[in-house]
mmCIF file of C-alpha atoms and ligand atoms in Angstrom:
data_model
loop_
_atom_site.group_PDB
_atom_site.id
_atom_site.type_symbol
_atom_site.label_atom_id
_atom_site.label_comp_id
_atom_site.label_asym_id
_atom_site.label_seq_id
_atom_site.Cartn_x
_atom_site.Cartn_y
_atom_site.Cartn_z
ATOM 1 C CA UNK A 138 124.753 91.492 88.718
ATOM 2 C CA UNK A 139 122.040 93.194 90.556
ATOM 3 C CA UNK A 140 119.253 94.636 88.477
ATOM 4 C CA UNK A 141 117.396 97.482 90.057
ATOM 5 C CA UNK A 142 113.714 97.637 89.243
ATOM 6 C CA UNK A 143 112.364 101.034 88.886
ATOM 7 C CA UNK A 144 108.604 101.610 88.859
ATOM 8 C CA UNK A 145 107.393 103.664 85.975
ATOM 9 C CA UNK A 146 106.630 107.282 86.945
ATOM 10 C CA UNK A 147 104.263 109.722 85.371
ATOM 11 C CA UNK A 148 104.611 113.518 85.811
ATOM 12 C CA UNK A 149 101.551 115.457 85.254
ATOM 13 C CA UNK A 150 99.373 118.427 86.044
ATOM 14 C CA UNK A 151 95.790 119.234 86.056
ATOM 15 C CA UNK A 152 93.649 118.704 82.932
ATOM 16 C CA UNK A 153 93.991 121.462 80.276
ATOM 17 C CA UNK A 154 97.104 122.890 81.855
ATOM 18 C CA UNK A 155 98.742 126.348 81.581
ATOM 19 C CA UNK A 156 102.407 126.656 80.708
ATOM 20 C CA UNK A 157 103.475 126.339 84.310
ATOM 21 C CA UNK A 158 101.670 122.999 84.799
ATOM 22 C CA UNK A 159 102.832 121.615 81.407
ATOM 23 C CA UNK A 160 106.371 122.920 81.581
ATOM 24 C CA UNK A 161 106.973 121.928 85.177
ATOM 25 C CA UNK A 162 105.772 118.415 84.442
ATOM 26 C CA UNK A 163 108.103 118.154 81.359
ATOM 27 C CA UNK A 164 111.170 119.306 83.020
ATOM 28 C CA UNK A 165 110.570 117.445 86.204
ATOM 29 C CA UNK A 166 110.314 114.082 84.104
ATOM 30 C CA UNK A 167 113.711 114.957 82.758
ATOM 31 C CA UNK A 168 115.171 115.557 86.367
ATOM 32 C CA UNK A 169 113.767 112.110 87.221
ATOM 33 C CA UNK A 170 115.239 110.527 84.176
ATOM 34 C CA UNK A 171 118.679 112.073 84.904
ATOM 35 C CA UNK A 172 118.514 110.276 88.357
ATOM 36 C CA UNK A 173 117.730 106.935 86.688
ATOM 37 C CA UNK A 174 113.996 106.813 86.946
ATOM 38 C CA UNK A 175 111.735 105.470 84.138
ATOM 39 C CA UNK A 176 109.724 108.844 84.024
ATOM 40 C CA UNK A 177 107.777 110.671 81.317
ATOM 41 C CA UNK A 178 105.120 113.303 81.140
ATOM 42 C CA UNK A 179 101.435 112.656 80.399
ATOM 43 C CA UNK A 180 98.946 115.460 79.889
ATOM 44 C CA UNK A 181 95.124 115.209 79.862
ATOM 45 C CA UNK A 182 92.805 117.627 77.936
ATOM 46 C CA UNK A 183 93.936 120.462 75.872
ATOM 47 C CA UNK A 184 96.699 122.734 76.989
ATOM 48 C CA UNK A 185 96.145 126.451 77.018
ATOM 49 C CA UNK A 186 96.781 128.077 73.606
ATOM 50 C CA UNK A 187 99.720 129.687 75.129
ATOM 51 C CA UNK A 188 101.402 126.347 75.712
ATOM 52 C CA UNK A 189 100.655 125.269 72.123
ATOM 53 C CA UNK A 190 102.142 128.597 70.768
ATOM 54 C CA UNK A 191 105.176 128.299 73.060
ATOM 55 C CA UNK A 192 106.021 124.735 71.931
ATOM 56 C CA UNK A 193 105.532 125.640 68.217
ATOM 57 C CA UNK A 194 107.697 128.653 68.471
ATOM 58 C CA UNK A 195 110.542 127.113 70.234
ATOM 59 C CA UNK A 196 110.247 123.532 68.761
ATOM 60 C CA UNK A 197 109.809 121.973 72.115
ATOM 61 C CA UNK A 198 108.934 118.262 72.680
ATOM 62 C CA UNK A 199 105.310 117.333 73.497
ATOM 63 C CA UNK A 200 104.009 115.356 76.324
ATOM 64 C CA UNK A 201 102.387 112.066 75.950
ATOM 65 C CA UNK A 202 98.630 111.779 76.093
ATOM 66 C CA UNK A 203 96.328 110.110 78.707
ATOM 67 C CA UNK A 204 96.593 106.623 80.026
ATOM 68 C CA UNK A 205 94.530 104.374 81.796
ATOM 69 C CA UNK A 206 97.375 102.556 83.408
ATOM 70 C CA UNK A 207 96.764 102.899 87.174
ATOM 71 C CA UNK A 208 99.931 101.031 88.320
ATOM 72 C CA UNK A 209 102.330 103.754 87.772
ATOM 73 C CA UNK A 210 103.678 106.303 90.376
ATOM 74 C CA UNK A 211 102.409 109.906 89.864
ATOM 75 C CA UNK A 212 104.071 113.168 90.471
ATOM 76 C CA UNK A 213 101.651 115.985 90.372
ATOM 77 C CA UNK A 214 102.815 119.479 89.505
ATOM 78 C CA UNK A 215 101.277 122.972 89.831
ATOM 79 C CA UNK A 216 98.236 121.104 91.311
ATOM 80 C CA UNK A 217 97.555 119.868 94.748
ATOM 81 C CA UNK A 218 93.954 118.865 95.191
ATOM 82 C CA UNK A 219 92.290 115.385 94.289
ATOM 83 C CA UNK A 220 89.888 117.478 92.019
ATOM 84 C CA UNK A 221 92.899 118.457 89.919
ATOM 85 C CA UNK A 222 94.001 114.793 89.430
ATOM 86 C CA UNK A 223 93.098 113.495 85.863
ATOM 87 C CA UNK A 224 90.928 110.500 85.668
ATOM 88 C CA UNK A 225 91.370 107.717 86.068
ATOM 89 C CA UNK A 226 94.481 108.322 88.260
ATOM 90 C CA UNK A 227 94.046 107.551 91.861
ATOM 91 C CA UNK A 228 95.072 109.675 94.836
ATOM 92 C CA UNK A 229 97.095 106.657 96.156
ATOM 93 C CA UNK A 230 99.220 106.581 93.096
ATOM 94 C CA UNK A 231 100.564 110.078 93.767
ATOM 95 C CA UNK A 232 103.993 109.912 95.485
ATOM 96 C CA UNK A 233 104.999 113.576 95.108
ATOM 97 C CA UNK A 234 103.314 116.968 94.864
ATOM 98 C CA UNK A 235 105.055 120.209 93.832
ATOM 99 C CA UNK A 236 102.986 123.272 93.925
ATOM 100 C CA UNK A 237 102.782 126.906 94.845
ATOM 101 C CA UNK A 238 99.156 127.617 95.838
ATOM 102 C CA UNK A 239 98.018 128.544 99.182
ATOM 103 C CA UNK A 240 94.738 126.551 98.841
ATOM 104 C CA UNK A 241 95.702 123.007 98.571
ATOM 105 C CA UNK A 242 94.586 119.613 99.882
ATOM 106 C CA UNK A 243 97.708 117.617 100.318
ATOM 107 C CA UNK A 244 96.119 115.503 103.096
ATOM 108 C CA UNK A 245 94.027 113.803 100.535
ATOM 109 C CA UNK A 246 97.017 112.191 99.073
ATOM 110 C CA UNK A 247 98.045 109.410 101.612
ATOM 111 C CA UNK A 248 101.402 108.382 99.804
ATOM 112 C CA UNK A 249 102.642 111.829 98.728
ATOM 113 C CA UNK A 250 105.489 113.893 99.914
ATOM 114 C CA UNK A 251 104.809 117.319 99.055
ATOM 115 C CA UNK A 252 106.414 120.716 98.587
ATOM 116 C CA UNK A 253 104.101 123.612 98.639
ATOM 117 C CA UNK A 254 105.841 127.054 98.610
ATOM 118 C CA UNK A 255 104.198 130.375 97.748
ATOM 119 C CA UNK A 256 106.516 131.530 94.958
ATOM 120 C CA UNK A 257 105.338 132.754 91.460
ATOM 121 C CA UNK A 258 105.439 129.522 89.674
ATOM 122 C CA UNK A 259 105.837 125.733 90.224
ATOM 123 C CA UNK A 260 108.521 125.943 87.603
ATOM 124 C CA UNK A 261 110.763 127.964 90.050
ATOM 125 C CA UNK A 262 110.542 125.082 92.522
ATOM 126 C CA UNK A 263 111.383 122.551 89.816
ATOM 127 C CA UNK A 264 114.326 124.743 88.513
ATOM 128 C CA UNK A 265 115.663 124.885 92.169
ATOM 129 C CA UNK A 266 115.586 121.164 92.440
ATOM 130 C CA UNK A 267 117.877 120.936 89.383
ATOM 131 C CA UNK A 268 120.192 123.669 90.753
ATOM 132 C CA UNK A 269 120.237 121.987 94.211
ATOM 133 C CA UNK A 270 121.273 118.699 92.670
ATOM 134 C CA UNK A 271 123.886 120.279 90.383
ATOM 135 C CA UNK A 272 122.075 119.053 87.352
ATOM 136 C CA UNK A 273 121.906 121.249 84.357
ATOM 137 C CA UNK A 274 118.550 121.107 82.632
ATOM 138 C CA UNK A 275 118.418 120.550 78.853
ATOM 139 C CA UNK A 276 118.030 123.672 76.706
ATOM 140 C CA UNK A 277 114.350 122.481 76.097
ATOM 141 C CA UNK A 278 113.590 122.028 79.786
ATOM 142 C CA UNK A 279 115.068 125.346 80.618
ATOM 143 C CA UNK A 280 113.152 126.955 78.027
ATOM 144 C CA UNK A 281 109.853 125.412 79.356
ATOM 145 C CA UNK A 282 110.698 126.567 82.938
ATOM 146 C CA UNK A 283 111.723 129.929 81.891
ATOM 147 C CA UNK A 284 108.617 130.514 79.886
ATOM 148 C CA UNK A 285 106.522 129.167 82.706
ATOM 149 C CA UNK A 286 108.057 131.675 85.206
ATOM 150 C CA UNK A 287 107.485 134.582 82.787
ATOM 151 C CA UNK A 288 103.907 133.520 82.001
ATOM 152 C CA UNK A 289 102.903 132.828 85.596
ATOM 153 C CA UNK A 290 104.314 136.090 87.041
ATOM 154 C CA UNK A 291 103.302 138.066 84.007
ATOM 155 C CA UNK A 292 106.900 138.921 83.590
ATOM 156 C CA UNK A 293 107.231 139.982 87.263
ATOM 157 C CA UNK A 294 104.318 142.288 87.196
ATOM 158 C CA UNK A 295 102.147 139.780 89.073
ATOM 159 C CA UNK A 296 102.814 137.630 92.189
ATOM 160 C CA UNK A 297 106.479 136.801 92.254
ATOM 161 C CA UNK A 298 109.469 136.503 94.616
ATOM 162 C CA UNK A 299 113.271 136.899 94.439
ATOM 163 C CA UNK A 300 113.580 133.124 94.062
ATOM 164 C CA UNK A 301 111.466 133.313 90.741
ATOM 165 C CA UNK A 302 113.815 136.052 89.513
ATOM 166 C CA UNK A 303 116.972 134.080 90.614
ATOM 167 C CA UNK A 304 115.691 130.942 88.656
ATOM 168 C CA UNK A 305 114.637 132.944 85.716
ATOM 169 C CA UNK A 306 118.086 134.563 85.371
ATOM 170 C CA UNK A 307 119.642 131.082 85.461
ATOM 171 C CA UNK A 308 117.297 129.467 83.029
ATOM 172 C CA UNK A 309 117.508 132.289 80.531
ATOM 173 C CA UNK A 310 121.299 131.632 80.257
ATOM 174 C CA UNK A 311 120.765 128.057 79.736
ATOM 175 C CA UNK A 312 117.781 128.221 77.245
ATOM 176 C CA UNK A 313 119.134 131.167 75.325
ATOM 177 C CA UNK A 314 115.676 132.623 75.330
ATOM 178 C CA UNK A 315 115.323 135.904 73.410
ATOM 179 C CA UNK A 316 115.222 139.084 75.455
ATOM 180 C CA UNK A 317 111.799 139.965 74.211
ATOM 181 C CA UNK A 318 110.176 136.632 75.156
ATOM 182 C CA UNK A 319 107.651 138.164 77.427
ATOM 183 C CA UNK A 320 106.690 140.709 74.804
ATOM 184 C CA UNK A 321 106.225 138.030 72.117
ATOM 185 C CA UNK A 322 104.216 135.726 74.477
ATOM 186 C CA UNK A 323 101.978 138.496 75.639
ATOM 187 C CA UNK A 324 101.414 139.665 72.019
ATOM 188 C CA UNK A 325 100.558 135.995 70.926
ATOM 189 C CA UNK A 326 98.296 135.678 73.931
ATOM 190 C CA UNK A 327 96.425 138.894 73.130
ATOM 191 C CA UNK A 328 95.310 137.589 69.809
ATOM 192 C CA UNK A 329 91.630 136.794 70.650
ATOM 193 C CA UNK A 330 90.421 137.130 67.046
ATOM 194 C CA UNK A 331 87.509 134.979 65.991
ATOM 195 C CA UNK A 332 86.721 131.881 68.139
ATOM 196 C CA UNK A 333 89.954 132.374 70.188
ATOM 197 C CA UNK A 334 88.057 134.643 72.730
ATOM 198 C CA UNK A 335 85.653 131.921 73.364
ATOM 199 C CA UNK A 336 88.184 129.195 73.632
ATOM 200 C CA UNK A 337 90.246 131.248 76.138
ATOM 201 C CA UNK A 338 87.375 132.252 78.310
ATOM 202 C CA UNK A 339 85.820 128.794 78.526
ATOM 203 C CA UNK A 340 89.174 127.121 78.764
ATOM 204 C CA UNK A 341 90.291 128.995 81.897
ATOM 205 C CA UNK A 342 87.065 129.090 83.562
ATOM 206 C CA UNK A 343 86.918 128.431 87.313
ATOM 207 C CA UNK A 344 83.888 127.399 89.182
ATOM 208 C CA UNK A 345 84.187 127.628 93.061
ATOM 209 C CA UNK A 346 81.647 127.157 95.847
ATOM 210 C CA UNK A 347 81.764 129.391 98.835
ATOM 211 C CA UNK A 348 79.181 129.133 101.543
ATOM 212 C CA UNK A 349 76.896 127.230 99.171
ATOM 213 C CA UNK A 350 77.087 129.991 96.475
ATOM 214 C CA UNK A 351 78.637 129.080 93.148
ATOM 215 C CA UNK A 352 80.949 131.651 91.647
ATOM 216 C CA UNK A 353 82.031 131.240 87.933
ATOM 217 C CA UNK A 354 85.143 133.174 87.309
ATOM 218 C CA UNK A 355 86.720 133.799 83.940
ATOM 219 C CA UNK A 356 90.266 135.032 83.596
ATOM 220 C CA UNK A 357 91.608 136.821 80.520
ATOM 221 C CA UNK A 358 95.261 138.087 80.455
ATOM 222 C CA UNK A 359 96.074 140.264 77.392
ATOM 223 C CA UNK A 360 97.649 143.507 76.168
ATOM 224 C CA UNK A 361 94.767 145.882 75.286
ATOM 225 C CA UNK A 362 91.887 145.177 77.739
ATOM 226 C CA UNK A 363 90.189 148.426 76.988
ATOM 227 C CA UNK A 364 90.107 147.900 73.343
ATOM 228 C CA UNK A 365 88.755 144.393 73.797
ATOM 229 C CA UNK A 366 86.084 145.611 76.127
ATOM 230 C CA UNK A 367 85.089 148.400 73.844
ATOM 231 C CA UNK A 368 84.802 146.190 70.823
ATOM 232 C CA UNK A 369 83.484 142.947 72.123
ATOM 233 C CA UNK A 370 81.630 143.582 75.364
ATOM 234 C CA UNK A 371 78.311 142.411 74.118
ATOM 235 C CA UNK A 372 79.776 139.251 72.956
ATOM 236 C CA UNK A 373 81.520 138.594 76.209
ATOM 237 C CA UNK A 374 78.274 139.354 78.086
ATOM 238 C CA UNK A 375 76.428 136.844 76.127
ATOM 239 C CA UNK A 376 79.155 134.135 76.909
ATOM 240 C CA UNK A 377 78.846 135.025 80.529
ATOM 241 C CA UNK A 378 75.163 134.446 80.296
ATOM 242 C CA UNK A 379 75.876 131.141 78.753
ATOM 243 C CA UNK A 380 78.333 130.360 81.532
ATOM 244 C CA UNK A 381 75.758 131.169 84.107
ATOM 245 C CA UNK A 382 73.292 128.804 82.759
ATOM 246 C CA UNK A 383 75.715 125.811 82.142
ATOM 247 C CA UNK A 384 77.553 126.313 85.496
ATOM 248 C CA UNK A 385 74.398 127.272 87.436
ATOM 249 C CA UNK A 386 76.422 130.035 89.020
ATOM 250 C CA UNK A 387 74.962 132.630 91.538
ATOM 251 C CA UNK A 388 77.833 135.021 90.653
ATOM 252 C CA UNK A 389 79.420 135.402 87.299
ATOM 253 C CA UNK A 390 82.462 137.622 86.467
ATOM 254 C CA UNK A 391 85.430 137.913 84.340
ATOM 255 C CA UNK A 392 88.625 139.347 85.418
ATOM 256 C CA UNK A 393 90.579 141.116 82.543
ATOM 257 C CA UNK A 394 94.183 141.654 83.347
ATOM 258 C CA UNK A 395 96.153 143.987 81.095
ATOM 259 C CA UNK A 396 99.655 142.617 80.776
ATOM 260 C CA UNK A 397 101.036 145.976 79.820
ATOM 261 C CA UNK A 398 99.447 148.186 82.392
ATOM 262 C CA UNK A 399 99.527 145.577 85.237
ATOM 263 C CA UNK A 400 95.944 146.578 86.207
ATOM 264 C CA UNK A 401 92.697 144.591 85.891
ATOM 265 C CA UNK A 402 89.137 145.337 85.171
ATOM 266 C CA UNK A 403 86.199 143.080 86.195
ATOM 267 C CA UNK A 404 83.275 142.494 84.108
ATOM 268 C CA UNK A 405 80.166 141.467 86.159
ATOM 269 C CA UNK A 406 77.146 139.754 84.634
ATOM 270 C CA UNK A 407 74.744 141.497 86.851
ATOM 271 C CA UNK A 408 74.105 143.895 89.708
ATOM 272 C CA UNK A 409 74.090 141.176 92.358
ATOM 273 C CA UNK A 410 77.561 140.118 91.411
ATOM 274 C CA UNK A 411 78.797 143.836 91.209
ATOM 275 C CA UNK A 412 77.411 144.540 94.605
ATOM 276 C CA UNK A 413 79.153 141.471 96.242
ATOM 277 C CA UNK A 414 82.566 142.111 94.639
ATOM 278 C CA UNK A 415 82.510 145.608 95.934
ATOM 279 C CA UNK A 416 82.497 144.420 99.485
ATOM 280 C CA UNK A 417 84.864 141.459 99.303
ATOM 281 C CA UNK A 418 87.975 142.499 101.186
ATOM 282 C CA UNK A 419 90.174 139.622 100.358
ATOM 283 C CA UNK A 420 89.578 139.039 96.715
ATOM 284 C CA UNK A 421 92.488 137.057 95.660
ATOM 285 C CA UNK A 422 93.506 139.197 92.823
ATOM 286 C CA UNK A 423 92.736 142.420 94.577
ATOM 287 C CA UNK A 424 96.359 143.581 94.782
ATOM 288 C CA UNK A 425 96.581 144.482 91.146
ATOM 289 C CA UNK A 426 92.950 145.543 90.694
ATOM 290 C CA UNK A 427 91.233 148.519 89.644
ATOM 291 C CA UNK A 428 87.669 147.166 89.997
ATOM 292 C CA UNK A 429 85.452 148.229 87.286
ATOM 293 C CA UNK A 430 81.801 147.545 87.673
ATOM 294 C CA UNK A 431 79.494 147.206 84.995
ATOM 295 C CA UNK A 432 76.728 149.821 84.655
ATOM 296 C CA UNK A 433 73.307 148.785 85.336
ATOM 297 C CA UNK A 434 71.719 146.349 83.083
ATOM 298 C CA UNK A 435 68.785 147.401 81.116
HETATM 299 MN MN1 LIG B 760 101.222 127.771 88.402
#
């Protein structure tokens, strides 16, 4: 009898993943298992609070933690740059990439086949794989993918396509997700009481370098942006100052997206940042933005 040998496969995402990264990795491991692969998900860092809330709420299985085994094959989801690859994984281990971001660096992975398509969530691409192969995801995987699409597209108020909607409809039936899931998720996400504000701001901070200038960009997505800014602006400003120091950023700002209104406000640390943002024509999140520039600092 011939015994087939399958190499072990890890599905993963960037460190400290959001629901799209985490859920896509979990569901894709299941798809690989269904096809006979020895696959499981490993996650590095601390998943976003939303992920932890979502798994508790719907009693979903958790991914395994980090490993230093560098002999496995790796599938990278919702990420597509070597910087996103958790250590100690190596670029040459990556055999497949599934992501939905315009800015990627797939050429840096010599052994990977990749699917990069600009839909609203990586979860949509994973769901389509199931559908195409005529494999029904488990209730848990369907819930992960459905939640990821709702979260990433901000319940279709943010960037989304018909493909996201089609998959969300399909996944909702399988997962039996509640009709008010988006509302429940957004309310849970909007609880920034105590230290949660800090955890979320620092947990989702991005630092990018453009033309030798360092941008530190925070992102907070909640219901009730105006209330938050009215009540805790001083606190946020002092966190931004701290960020500027540790990240050595030239420009520092936080984008507050209101999940109910679909609009955004930007809080800039200083005049220099405010001046710059005013003139940036292709700011990525411009589409849904009402820029709000902080008044002069005293
Ligand atoms: Mn994503």
